[in-house]
Each structure stands twice: as structure tokens, then as C-alpha cells.
CSV table of N, CA and C in Angstrom, one decimal:
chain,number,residue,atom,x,y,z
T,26,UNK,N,0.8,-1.2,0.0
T,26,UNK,CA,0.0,0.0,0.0
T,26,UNK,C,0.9,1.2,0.0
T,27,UNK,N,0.8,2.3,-1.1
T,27,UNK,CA,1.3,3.0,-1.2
T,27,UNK,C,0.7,4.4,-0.2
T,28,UNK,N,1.3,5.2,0.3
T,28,UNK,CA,0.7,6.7,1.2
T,28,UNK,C,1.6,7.7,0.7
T,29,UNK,N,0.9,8.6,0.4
T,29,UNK,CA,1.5,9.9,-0.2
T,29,UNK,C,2.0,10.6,1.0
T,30,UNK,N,2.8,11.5,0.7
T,30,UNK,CA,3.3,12.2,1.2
T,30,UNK,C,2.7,13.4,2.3
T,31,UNK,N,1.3,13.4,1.7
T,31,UNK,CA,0.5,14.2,2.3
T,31,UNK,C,-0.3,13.6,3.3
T,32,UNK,N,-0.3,12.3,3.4
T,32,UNK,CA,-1.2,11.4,4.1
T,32,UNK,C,-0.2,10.9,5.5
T,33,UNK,N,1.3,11.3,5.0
T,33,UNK,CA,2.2,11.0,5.8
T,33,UNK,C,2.3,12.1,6.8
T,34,UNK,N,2.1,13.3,6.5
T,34,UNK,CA,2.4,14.4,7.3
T,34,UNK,C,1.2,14.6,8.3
T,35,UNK,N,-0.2,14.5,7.7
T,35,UNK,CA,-1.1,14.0,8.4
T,35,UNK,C,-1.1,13.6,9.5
T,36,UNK,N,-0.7,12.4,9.7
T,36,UNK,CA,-0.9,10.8,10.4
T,36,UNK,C,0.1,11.7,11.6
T,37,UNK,N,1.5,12.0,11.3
T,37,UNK,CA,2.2,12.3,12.0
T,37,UNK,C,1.6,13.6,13.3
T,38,UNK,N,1.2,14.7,12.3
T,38,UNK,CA,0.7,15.7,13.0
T,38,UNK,C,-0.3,14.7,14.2
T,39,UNK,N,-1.1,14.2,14.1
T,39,UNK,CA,-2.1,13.6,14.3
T,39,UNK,C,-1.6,12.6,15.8
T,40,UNK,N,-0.7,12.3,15.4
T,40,UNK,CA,0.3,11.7,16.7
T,40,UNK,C,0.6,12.7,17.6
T,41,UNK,N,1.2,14.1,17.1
T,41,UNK,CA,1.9,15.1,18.4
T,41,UNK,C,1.0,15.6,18.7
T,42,UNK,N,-0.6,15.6,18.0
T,42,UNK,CA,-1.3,16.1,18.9
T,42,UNK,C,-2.2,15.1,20.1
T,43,UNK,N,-1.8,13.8,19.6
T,43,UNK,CA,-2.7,12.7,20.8
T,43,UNK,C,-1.2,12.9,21.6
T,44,UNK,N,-0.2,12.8,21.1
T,44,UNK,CA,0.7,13.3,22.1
T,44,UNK,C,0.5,13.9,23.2
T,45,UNK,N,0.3,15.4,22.6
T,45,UNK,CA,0.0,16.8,23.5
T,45,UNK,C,-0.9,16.4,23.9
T,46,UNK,N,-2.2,16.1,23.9
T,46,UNK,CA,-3.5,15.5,24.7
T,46,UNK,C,-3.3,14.7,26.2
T,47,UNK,N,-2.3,13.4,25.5
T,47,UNK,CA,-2.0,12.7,26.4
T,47,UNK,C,-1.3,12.8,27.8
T,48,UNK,N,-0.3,14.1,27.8
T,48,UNK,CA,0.4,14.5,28.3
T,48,UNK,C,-0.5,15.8,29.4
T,49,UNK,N,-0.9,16.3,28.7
T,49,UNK,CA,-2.5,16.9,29.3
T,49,UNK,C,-2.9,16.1,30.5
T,50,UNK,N,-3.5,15.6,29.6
T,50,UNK,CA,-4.3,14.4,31.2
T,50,UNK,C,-3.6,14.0,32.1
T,51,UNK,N,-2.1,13.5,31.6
T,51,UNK,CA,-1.5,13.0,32.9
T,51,UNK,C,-1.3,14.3,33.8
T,52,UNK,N,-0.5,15.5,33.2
T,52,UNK,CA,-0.6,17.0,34.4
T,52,UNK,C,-1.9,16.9,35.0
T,53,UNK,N,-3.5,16.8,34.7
T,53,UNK,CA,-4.1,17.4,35.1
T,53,UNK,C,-4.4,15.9,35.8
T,54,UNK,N,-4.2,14.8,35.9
T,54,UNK,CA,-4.1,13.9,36.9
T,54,UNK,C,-3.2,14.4,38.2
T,55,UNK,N,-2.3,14.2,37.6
T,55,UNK,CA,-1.1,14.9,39.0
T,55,UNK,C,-1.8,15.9,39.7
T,56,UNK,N,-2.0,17.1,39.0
T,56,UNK,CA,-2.8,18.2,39.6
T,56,UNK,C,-4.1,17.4,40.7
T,57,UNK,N,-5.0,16.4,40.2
T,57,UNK,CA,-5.8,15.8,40.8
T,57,UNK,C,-5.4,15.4,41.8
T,58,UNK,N,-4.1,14.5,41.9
T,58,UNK,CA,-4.2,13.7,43.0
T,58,UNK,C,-3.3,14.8,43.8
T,59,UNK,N,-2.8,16.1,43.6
T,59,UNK,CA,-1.9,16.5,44.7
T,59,UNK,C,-2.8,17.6,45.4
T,60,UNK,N,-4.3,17.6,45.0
T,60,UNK,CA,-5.2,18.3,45.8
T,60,UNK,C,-5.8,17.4,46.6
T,61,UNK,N,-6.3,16.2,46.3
T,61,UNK,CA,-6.7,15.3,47.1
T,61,UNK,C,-5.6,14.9,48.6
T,62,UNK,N,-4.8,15.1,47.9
T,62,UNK,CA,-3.7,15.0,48.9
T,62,UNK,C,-3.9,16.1,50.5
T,63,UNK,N,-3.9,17.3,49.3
T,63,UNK,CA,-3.5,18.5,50.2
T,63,UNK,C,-5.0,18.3,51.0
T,64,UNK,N,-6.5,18.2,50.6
T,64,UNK,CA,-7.5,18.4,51.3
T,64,UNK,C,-7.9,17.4,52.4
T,65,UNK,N,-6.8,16.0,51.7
T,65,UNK,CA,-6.6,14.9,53.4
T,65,UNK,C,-6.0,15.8,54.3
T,66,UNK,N,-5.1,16.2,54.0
T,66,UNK,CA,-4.0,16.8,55.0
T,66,UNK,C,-5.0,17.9,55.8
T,67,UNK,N,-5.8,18.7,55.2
T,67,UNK,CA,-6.5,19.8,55.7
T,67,UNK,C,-7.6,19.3,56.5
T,68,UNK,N,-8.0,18.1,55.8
T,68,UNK,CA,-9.0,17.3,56.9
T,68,UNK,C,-8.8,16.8,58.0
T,69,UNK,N,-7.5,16.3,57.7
T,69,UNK,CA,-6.8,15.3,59.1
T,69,UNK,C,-6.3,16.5,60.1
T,70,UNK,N,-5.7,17.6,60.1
T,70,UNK,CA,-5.8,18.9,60.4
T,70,UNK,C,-6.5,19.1,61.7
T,71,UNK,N,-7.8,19.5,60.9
T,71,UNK,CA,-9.5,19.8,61.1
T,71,UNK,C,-9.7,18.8,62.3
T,72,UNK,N,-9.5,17.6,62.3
T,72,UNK,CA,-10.4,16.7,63.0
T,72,UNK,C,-9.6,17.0,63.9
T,73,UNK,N,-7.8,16.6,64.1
T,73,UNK,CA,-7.1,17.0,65.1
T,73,UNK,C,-7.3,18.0,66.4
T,74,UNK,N,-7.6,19.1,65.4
T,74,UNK,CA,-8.2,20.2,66.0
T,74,UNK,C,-9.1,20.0,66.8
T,75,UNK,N,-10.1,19.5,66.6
T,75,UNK,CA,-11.7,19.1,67.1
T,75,UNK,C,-11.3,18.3,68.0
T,76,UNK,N,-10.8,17.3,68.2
T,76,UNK,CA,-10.9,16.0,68.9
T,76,UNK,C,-9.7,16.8,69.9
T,77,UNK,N,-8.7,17.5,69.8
T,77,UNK,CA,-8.0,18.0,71.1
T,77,UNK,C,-8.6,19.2,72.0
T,78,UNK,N,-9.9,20.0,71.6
T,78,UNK,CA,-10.7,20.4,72.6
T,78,UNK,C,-11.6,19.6,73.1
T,79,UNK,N,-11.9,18.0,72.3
T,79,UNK,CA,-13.0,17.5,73.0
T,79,UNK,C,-12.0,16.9,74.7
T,80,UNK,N,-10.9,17.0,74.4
T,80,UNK,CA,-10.4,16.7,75.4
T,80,UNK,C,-9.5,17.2,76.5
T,81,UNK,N,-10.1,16.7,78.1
T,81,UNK,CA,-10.0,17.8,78.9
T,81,UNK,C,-8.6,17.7,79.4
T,82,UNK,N,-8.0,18.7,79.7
T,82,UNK,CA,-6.6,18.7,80.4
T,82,UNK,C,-6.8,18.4,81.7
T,83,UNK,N,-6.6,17.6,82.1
T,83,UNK,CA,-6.7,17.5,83.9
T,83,UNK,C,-5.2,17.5,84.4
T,84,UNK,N,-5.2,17.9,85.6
T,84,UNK,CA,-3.8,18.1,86.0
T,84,UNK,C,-3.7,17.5,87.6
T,85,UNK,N,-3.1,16.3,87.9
T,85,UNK,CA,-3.2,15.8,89.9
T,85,UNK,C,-1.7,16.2,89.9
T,86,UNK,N,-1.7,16.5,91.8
T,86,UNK,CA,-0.6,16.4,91.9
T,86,UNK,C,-0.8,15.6,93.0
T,87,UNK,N,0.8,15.2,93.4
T,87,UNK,CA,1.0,14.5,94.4
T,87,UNK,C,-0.1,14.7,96.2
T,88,UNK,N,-0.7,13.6,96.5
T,88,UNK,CA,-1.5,13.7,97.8
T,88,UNK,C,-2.8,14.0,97.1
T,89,UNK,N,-3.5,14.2,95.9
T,89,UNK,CA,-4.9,14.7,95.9
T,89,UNK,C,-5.7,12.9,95.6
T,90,UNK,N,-7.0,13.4,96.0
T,90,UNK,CA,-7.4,12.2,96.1
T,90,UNK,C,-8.5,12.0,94.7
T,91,UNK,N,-8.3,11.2,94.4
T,91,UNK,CA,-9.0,10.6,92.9
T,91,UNK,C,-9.9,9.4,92.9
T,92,UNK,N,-10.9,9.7,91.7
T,92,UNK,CA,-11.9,8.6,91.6
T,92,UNK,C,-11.1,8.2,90.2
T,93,UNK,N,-11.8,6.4,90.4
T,93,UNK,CA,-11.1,5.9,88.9
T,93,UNK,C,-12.2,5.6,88.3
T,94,UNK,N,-12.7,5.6,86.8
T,94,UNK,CA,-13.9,5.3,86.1
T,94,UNK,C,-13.2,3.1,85.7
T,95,UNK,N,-14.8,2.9,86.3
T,95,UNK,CA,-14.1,1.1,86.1
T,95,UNK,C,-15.2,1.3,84.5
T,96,UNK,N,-14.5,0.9,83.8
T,96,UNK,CA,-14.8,0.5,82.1
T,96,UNK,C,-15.8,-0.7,81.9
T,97,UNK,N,-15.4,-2.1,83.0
T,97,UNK,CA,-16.0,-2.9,83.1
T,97,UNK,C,-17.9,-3.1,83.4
T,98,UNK,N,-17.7,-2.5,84.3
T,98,UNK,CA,-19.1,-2.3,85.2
T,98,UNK,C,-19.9,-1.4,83.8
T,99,UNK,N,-20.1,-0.7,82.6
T,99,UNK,CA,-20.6,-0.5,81.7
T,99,UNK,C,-21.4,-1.5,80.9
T,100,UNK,N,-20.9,-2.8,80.9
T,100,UNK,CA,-21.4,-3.7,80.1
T,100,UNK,C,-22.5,-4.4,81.4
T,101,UNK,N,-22.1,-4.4,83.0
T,101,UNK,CA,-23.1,-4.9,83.3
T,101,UNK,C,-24.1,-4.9,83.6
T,102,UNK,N,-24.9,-5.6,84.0
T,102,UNK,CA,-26.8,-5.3,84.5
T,102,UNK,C,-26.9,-4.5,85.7
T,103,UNK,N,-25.7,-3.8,86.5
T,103,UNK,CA,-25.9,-3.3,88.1
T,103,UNK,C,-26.0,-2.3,87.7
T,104,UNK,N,-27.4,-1.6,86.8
T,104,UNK,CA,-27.4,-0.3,86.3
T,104,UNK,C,-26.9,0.6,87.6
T,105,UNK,N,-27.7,1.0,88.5
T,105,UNK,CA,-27.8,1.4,89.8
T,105,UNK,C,-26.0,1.8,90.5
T,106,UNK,N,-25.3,0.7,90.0
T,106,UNK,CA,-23.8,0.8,90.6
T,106,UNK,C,-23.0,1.6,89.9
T,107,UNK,N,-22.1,2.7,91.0
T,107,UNK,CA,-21.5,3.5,90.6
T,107,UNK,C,-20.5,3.1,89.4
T,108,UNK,N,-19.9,4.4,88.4
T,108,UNK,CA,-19.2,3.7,87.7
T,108,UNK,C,-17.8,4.1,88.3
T,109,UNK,N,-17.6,4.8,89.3
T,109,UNK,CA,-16.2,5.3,89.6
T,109,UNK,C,-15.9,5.0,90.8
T,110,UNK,N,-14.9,4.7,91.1
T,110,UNK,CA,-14.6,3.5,92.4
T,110,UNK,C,-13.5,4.4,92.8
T,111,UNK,N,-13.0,3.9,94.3
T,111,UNK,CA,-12.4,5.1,94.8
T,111,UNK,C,-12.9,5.7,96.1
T,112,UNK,N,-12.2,6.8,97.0
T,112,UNK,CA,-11.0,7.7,96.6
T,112,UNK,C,-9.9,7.3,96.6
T,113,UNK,N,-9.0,7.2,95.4
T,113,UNK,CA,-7.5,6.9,95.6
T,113,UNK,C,-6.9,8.2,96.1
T,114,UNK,N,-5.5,7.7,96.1
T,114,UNK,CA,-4.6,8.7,96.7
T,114,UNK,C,-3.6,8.9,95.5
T,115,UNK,N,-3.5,10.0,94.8
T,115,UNK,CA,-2.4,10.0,93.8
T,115,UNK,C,-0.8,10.2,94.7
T,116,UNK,N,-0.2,9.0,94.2
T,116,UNK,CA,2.1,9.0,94.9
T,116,UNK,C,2.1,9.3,93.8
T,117,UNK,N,2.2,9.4,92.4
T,117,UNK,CA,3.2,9.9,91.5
T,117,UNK,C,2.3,10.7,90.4
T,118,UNK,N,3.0,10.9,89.0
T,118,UNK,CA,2.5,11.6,88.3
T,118,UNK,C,3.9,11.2,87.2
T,119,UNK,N,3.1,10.5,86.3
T,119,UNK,CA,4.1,10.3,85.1
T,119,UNK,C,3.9,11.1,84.0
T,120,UNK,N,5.0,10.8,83.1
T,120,UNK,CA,4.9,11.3,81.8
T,120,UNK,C,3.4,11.2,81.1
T,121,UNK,N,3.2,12.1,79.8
T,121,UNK,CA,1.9,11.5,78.9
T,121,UNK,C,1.4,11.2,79.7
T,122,UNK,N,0.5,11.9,81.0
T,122,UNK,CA,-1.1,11.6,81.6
T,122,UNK,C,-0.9,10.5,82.4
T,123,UNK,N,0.1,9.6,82.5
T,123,UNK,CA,-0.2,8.2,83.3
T,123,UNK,C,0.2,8.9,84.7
T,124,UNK,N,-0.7,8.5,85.4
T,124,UNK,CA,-0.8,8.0,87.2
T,124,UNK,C,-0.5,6.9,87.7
T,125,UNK,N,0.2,7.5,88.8
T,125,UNK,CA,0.5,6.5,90.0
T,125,UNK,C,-0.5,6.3,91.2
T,126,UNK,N,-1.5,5.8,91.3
T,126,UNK,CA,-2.5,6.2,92.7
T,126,UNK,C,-2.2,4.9,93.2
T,127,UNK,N,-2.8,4.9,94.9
T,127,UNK,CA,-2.7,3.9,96.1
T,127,UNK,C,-3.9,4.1,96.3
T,128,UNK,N,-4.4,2.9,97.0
T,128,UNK,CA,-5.5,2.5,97.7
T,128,UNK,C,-5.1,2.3,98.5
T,129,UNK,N,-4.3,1.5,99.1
T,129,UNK,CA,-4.0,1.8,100.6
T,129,UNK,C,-2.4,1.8,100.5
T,130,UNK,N,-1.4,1.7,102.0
T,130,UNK,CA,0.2,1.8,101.7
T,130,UNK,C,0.3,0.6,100.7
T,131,UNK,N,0.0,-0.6,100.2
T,131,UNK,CA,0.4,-1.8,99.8
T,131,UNK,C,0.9,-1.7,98.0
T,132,UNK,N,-0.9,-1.1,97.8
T,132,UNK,CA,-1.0,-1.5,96.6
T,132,UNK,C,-1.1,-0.3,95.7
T,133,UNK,N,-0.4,-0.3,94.6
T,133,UNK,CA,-0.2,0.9,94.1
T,133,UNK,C,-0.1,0.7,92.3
T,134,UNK,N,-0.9,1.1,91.9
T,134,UNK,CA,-0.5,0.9,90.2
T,134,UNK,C,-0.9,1.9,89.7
T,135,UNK,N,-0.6,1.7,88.1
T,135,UNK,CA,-0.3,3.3,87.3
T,135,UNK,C,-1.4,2.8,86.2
T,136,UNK,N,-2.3,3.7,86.3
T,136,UNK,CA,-3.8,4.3,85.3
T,136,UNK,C,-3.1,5.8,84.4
T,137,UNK,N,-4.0,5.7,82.7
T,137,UNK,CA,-4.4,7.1,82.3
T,137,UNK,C,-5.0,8.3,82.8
T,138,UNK,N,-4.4,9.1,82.9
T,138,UNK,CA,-5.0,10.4,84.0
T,138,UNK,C,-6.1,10.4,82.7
T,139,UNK,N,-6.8,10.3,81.9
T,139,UNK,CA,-8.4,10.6,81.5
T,139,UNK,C,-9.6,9.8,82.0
T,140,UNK,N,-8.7,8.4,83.0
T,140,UNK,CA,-9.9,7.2,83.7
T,140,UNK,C,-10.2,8.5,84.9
T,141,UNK,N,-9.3,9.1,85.2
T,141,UNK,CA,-9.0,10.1,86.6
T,141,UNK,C,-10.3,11.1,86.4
T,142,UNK,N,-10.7,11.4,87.8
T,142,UNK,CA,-11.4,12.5,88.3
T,142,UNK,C,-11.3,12.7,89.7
T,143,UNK,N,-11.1,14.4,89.8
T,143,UNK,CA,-11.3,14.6,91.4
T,143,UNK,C,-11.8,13.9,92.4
T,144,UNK,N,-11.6,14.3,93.9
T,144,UNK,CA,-12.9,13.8,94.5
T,144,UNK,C,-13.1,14.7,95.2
T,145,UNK,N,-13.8,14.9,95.4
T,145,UNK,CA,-14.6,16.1,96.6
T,145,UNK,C,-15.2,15.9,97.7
T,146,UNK,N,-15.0,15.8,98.7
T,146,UNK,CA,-15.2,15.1,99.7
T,146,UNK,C,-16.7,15.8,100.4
T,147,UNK,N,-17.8,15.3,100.4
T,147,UNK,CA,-19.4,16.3,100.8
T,147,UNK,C,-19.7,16.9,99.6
T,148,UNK,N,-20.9,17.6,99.9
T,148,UNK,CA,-21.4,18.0,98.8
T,148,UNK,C,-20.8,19.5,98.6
T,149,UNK,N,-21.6,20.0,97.6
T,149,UNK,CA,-20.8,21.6,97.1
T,149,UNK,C,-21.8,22.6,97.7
T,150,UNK,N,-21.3,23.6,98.4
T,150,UNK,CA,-22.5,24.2,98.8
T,150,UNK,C,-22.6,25.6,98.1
T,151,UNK,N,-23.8,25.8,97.7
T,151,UNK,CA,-24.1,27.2,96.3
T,151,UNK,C,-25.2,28.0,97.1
T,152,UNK,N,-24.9,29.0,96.3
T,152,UNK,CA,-26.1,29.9,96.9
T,152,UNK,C,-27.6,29.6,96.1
T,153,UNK,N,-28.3,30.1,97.2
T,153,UNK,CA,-29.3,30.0,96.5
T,153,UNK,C,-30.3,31.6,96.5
T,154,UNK,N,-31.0,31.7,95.1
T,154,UNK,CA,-31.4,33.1,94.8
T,154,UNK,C,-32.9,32.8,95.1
T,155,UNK,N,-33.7,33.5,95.8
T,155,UNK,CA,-35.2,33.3,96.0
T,155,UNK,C,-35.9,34.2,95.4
T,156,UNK,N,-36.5,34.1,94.8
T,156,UNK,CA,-37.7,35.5,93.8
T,156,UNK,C,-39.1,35.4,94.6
T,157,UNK,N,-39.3,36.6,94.9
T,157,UNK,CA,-40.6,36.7,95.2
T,157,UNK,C,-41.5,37.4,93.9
T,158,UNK,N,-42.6,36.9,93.2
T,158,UNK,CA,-43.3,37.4,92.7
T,158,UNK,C,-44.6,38.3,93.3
T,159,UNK,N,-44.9,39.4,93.3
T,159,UNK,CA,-45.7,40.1,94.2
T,159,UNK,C,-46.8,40.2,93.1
T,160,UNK,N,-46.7,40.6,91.9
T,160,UNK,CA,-47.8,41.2,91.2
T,160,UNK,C,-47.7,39.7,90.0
T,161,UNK,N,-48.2,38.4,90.5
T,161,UNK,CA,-48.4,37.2,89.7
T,161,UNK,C,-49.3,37.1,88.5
T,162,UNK,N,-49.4,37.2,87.4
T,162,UNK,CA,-50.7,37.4,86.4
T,162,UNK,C,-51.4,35.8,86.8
T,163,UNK,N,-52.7,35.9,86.8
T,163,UNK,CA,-53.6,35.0,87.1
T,163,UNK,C,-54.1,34.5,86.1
């Protein structure tokens, strides 16, 4: 089969431009995936953000006394039973939130300061504001 010369220049053009085409898509692929990228990053960011005010800084020091949340007692039927056991006595204060508390001189082990909460020993006493209404609509 014979092709002219003109059929040859053709064909060729016809290549640099699926060429150029081709080369197109792949940039605007790249471009694709390095926004997807960036908008994980801005996501994972975001949620960071979020989820480090959902969580409270608590701070014990040595001698204060603490309740521990038991995790267990959740699953059981003793609706009624407390879920925080306790008052321990915090001896130490580790690195990254971990506690040292005692139950009594013997026994002593190390919990997440987020199972931790104060204790307060009685109730809290508040004021209380009384309103008198004199002219009541009936």
C-alpha cells in the first residue's frame, strides 16, 4: 500500500497532537491527586483540632485524692452501681497523663490520667437566689 506524502504528514501531525493530549491528562491527573492529597491533610488537620478540645486537660498532683472510672461495670446489669470507684490517693505523676495512685500503703498501680477524676469530699454548697413574685398574672 502505497501513502503519499500528504497522508504521511497528516498521520504524524495527528500523533503530536494525541501526544499533547496525552500528556495533558497525565498533568491534570497529577494536579488531581496532589489536591486530594492536600485536602486529606487539611482534613486530618481539622479533625485534630476538634478532637484535642473534645479533650480535657486534667492536672493531679502529688496527695490529691481521685476517683477511677471502672470501664467494666458499663457492660453490666448493676445499672444502679456506681461507675467510679475510689477515693485513691495519687504518689506519683508520670509522663503523657499516666498515674500512679494507692489505695492503701500496699497496693499501688499506674492508670491514664483521662480514667481520673477529682474527689470532693461532701457536697458543694451554692447559693441559692429566692424570687418573690408580688404582682403574679392569674
Amino acid at each position: 500500500m502505497y501513502l503519499s506524502a500528504w497522508a504521511v504528514k497528516e498521520i504524524n501531525l495527528d500523533l503530536e497532537v494525541v501526544d499533547e493530549a496525552r500528556l495533558h491528562q497525565l498533568n491534570e491527573l497529577d494536579e488531581l491527586r496532589h489536591e486530594a492529597y492536600e485536602n486529606h491533610k487539611l482534613y486530618k488537620e481539622q479533625t485534630k483540632k476538634f478532637n484535642d478540645k473534645i479533650i480535657e486537660k486534667r492536672e493531679f498532683h502529688v496527695g490529691d485524692k481521685v476517683l477511677l472510672y471502672n470501664s467494666r461495670l458499663r457492660l453490666s446489669l448493676e445499672q444502679l452501681k456506681s461507675k467510679w470507684s475510689g477515693p485513691f490517693v495519687v504518689t506519683n505523676v508520670k509522663a503523657h497523663g499516666a498515674v500512679e495512685v494507692a489505695k492503701s500503703a500496699g497496693t499501688k498501680f499506674k492508670v491514664n490520667g483521662q480514667r481520673l477524676k477529682l474527689y470532693y469530699k461532701g457536697a458543694f454548697i451554692c447559693q441559692v437566689e429566692i424570687i418573690y413574685f408580688d404582682d403574679a398574672p392569674l
